[in-house]
CSV table of C-alpha atoms in Angstrom, one decimal:
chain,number,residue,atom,x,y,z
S,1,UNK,CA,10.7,17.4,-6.1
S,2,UNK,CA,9.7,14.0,-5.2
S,3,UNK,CA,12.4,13.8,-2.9
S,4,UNK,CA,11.8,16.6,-1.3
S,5,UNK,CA,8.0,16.0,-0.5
S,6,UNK,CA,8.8,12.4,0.4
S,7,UNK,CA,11.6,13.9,3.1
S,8,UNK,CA,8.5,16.7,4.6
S,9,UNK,CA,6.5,13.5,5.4
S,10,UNK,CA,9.1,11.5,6.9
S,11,UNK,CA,10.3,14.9,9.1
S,12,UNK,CA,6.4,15.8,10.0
S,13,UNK,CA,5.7,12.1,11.3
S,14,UNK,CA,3.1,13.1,8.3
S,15,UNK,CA,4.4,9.5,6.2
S,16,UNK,CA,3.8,7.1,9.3
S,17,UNK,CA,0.2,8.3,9.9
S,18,UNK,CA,-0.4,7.6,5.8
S,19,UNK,CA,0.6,4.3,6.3
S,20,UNK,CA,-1.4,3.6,9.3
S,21,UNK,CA,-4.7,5.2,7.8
S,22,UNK,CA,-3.4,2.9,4.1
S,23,UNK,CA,-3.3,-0.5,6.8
S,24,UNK,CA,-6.3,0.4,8.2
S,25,UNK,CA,-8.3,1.1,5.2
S,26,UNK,CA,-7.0,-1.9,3.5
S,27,UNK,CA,-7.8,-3.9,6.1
S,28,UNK,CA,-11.4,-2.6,6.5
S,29,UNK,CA,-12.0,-2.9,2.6
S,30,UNK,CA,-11.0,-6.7,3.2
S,31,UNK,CA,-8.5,-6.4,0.3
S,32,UNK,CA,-5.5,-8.1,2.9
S,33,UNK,CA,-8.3,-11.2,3.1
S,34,UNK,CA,-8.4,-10.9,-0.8
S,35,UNK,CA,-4.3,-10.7,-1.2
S,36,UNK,CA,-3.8,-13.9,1.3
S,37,UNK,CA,-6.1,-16.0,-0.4
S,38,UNK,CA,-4.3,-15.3,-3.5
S,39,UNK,CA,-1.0,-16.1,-1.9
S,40,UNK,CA,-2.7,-19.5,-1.4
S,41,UNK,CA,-3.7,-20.1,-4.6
S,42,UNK,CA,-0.3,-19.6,-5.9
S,43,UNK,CA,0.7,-21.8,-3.5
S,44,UNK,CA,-1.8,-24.8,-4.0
S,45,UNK,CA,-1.0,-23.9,-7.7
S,46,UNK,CA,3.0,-24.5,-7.9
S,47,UNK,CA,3.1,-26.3,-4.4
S,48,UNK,CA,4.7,-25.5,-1.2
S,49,UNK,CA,8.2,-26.7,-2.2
S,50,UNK,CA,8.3,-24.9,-5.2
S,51,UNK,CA,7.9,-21.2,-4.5
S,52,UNK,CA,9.9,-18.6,-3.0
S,53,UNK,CA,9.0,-15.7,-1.4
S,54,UNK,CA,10.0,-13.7,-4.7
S,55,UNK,CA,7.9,-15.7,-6.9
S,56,UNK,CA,4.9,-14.8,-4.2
S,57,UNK,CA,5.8,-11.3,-4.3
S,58,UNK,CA,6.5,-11.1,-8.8
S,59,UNK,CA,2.9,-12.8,-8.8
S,60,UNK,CA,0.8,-11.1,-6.3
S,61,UNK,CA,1.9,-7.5,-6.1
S,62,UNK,CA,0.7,-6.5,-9.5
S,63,UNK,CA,-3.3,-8.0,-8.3
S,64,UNK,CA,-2.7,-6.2,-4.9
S,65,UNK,CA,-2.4,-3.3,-6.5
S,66,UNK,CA,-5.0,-3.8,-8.7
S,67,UNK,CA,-7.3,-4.0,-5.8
S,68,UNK,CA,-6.8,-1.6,-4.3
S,69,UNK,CA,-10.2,0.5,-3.9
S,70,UNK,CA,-10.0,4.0,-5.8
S,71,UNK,CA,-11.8,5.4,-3.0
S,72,UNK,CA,-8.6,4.3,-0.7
S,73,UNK,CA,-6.3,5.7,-3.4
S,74,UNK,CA,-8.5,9.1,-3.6
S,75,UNK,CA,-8.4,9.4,0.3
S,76,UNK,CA,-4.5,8.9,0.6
S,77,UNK,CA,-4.2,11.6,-2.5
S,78,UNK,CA,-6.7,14.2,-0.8
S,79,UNK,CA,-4.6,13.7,2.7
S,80,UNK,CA,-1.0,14.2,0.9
S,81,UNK,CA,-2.5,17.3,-1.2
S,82,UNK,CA,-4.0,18.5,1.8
S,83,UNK,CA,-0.5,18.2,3.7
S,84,UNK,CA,1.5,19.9,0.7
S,85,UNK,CA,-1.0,23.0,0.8
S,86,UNK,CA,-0.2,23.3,4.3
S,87,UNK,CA,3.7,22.7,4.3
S,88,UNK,CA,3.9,24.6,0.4
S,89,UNK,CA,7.1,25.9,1.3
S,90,UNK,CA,8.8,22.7,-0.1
């Protein structure tokens, strides 16, 4: 079922307007000014020569989820249910 929804956004151009409206909310909510500087305190933490982009991504992504406002969560969950009750012949 996943599949199959994930596939009707892709095909209705209905997935690339999400993820504008998700940039554009996060960057409003100043949670990609929250996620850099924590990117930099990993980095002033282990030093430059000793982290990898992977270690940057294992240690951030769990926080940059984290903040991530539920009112942007809501929002994106309204617009997807609101696009399933049109398309509901998935």
């Amino acid at each position: 079922m996943r599949a199959a929804i994930n596939q009707k956004l892709i095909e209705m151009g209905e997935r690339e307007r999400l993820k504008e409206l998700l940039r554009a909310k996060l960057v409003e909510c100043g949670w990609k000014d929250q996620l850099k500087a924590q990117c930099k305190d990993v980095i002033r933490e282990k030093g430059l020569e000793h982290v990898t982009v992977e270690d940057l991504v294992t240690e951030v992504t769990p926080k940059g989820r984290a903040l991530v406002p539920d009112s942007v969560k809501k929002e994106l969950l309204q617009r997807i249910r609101a696009f399933l009750a049109q398309h509901a012949t998935l």
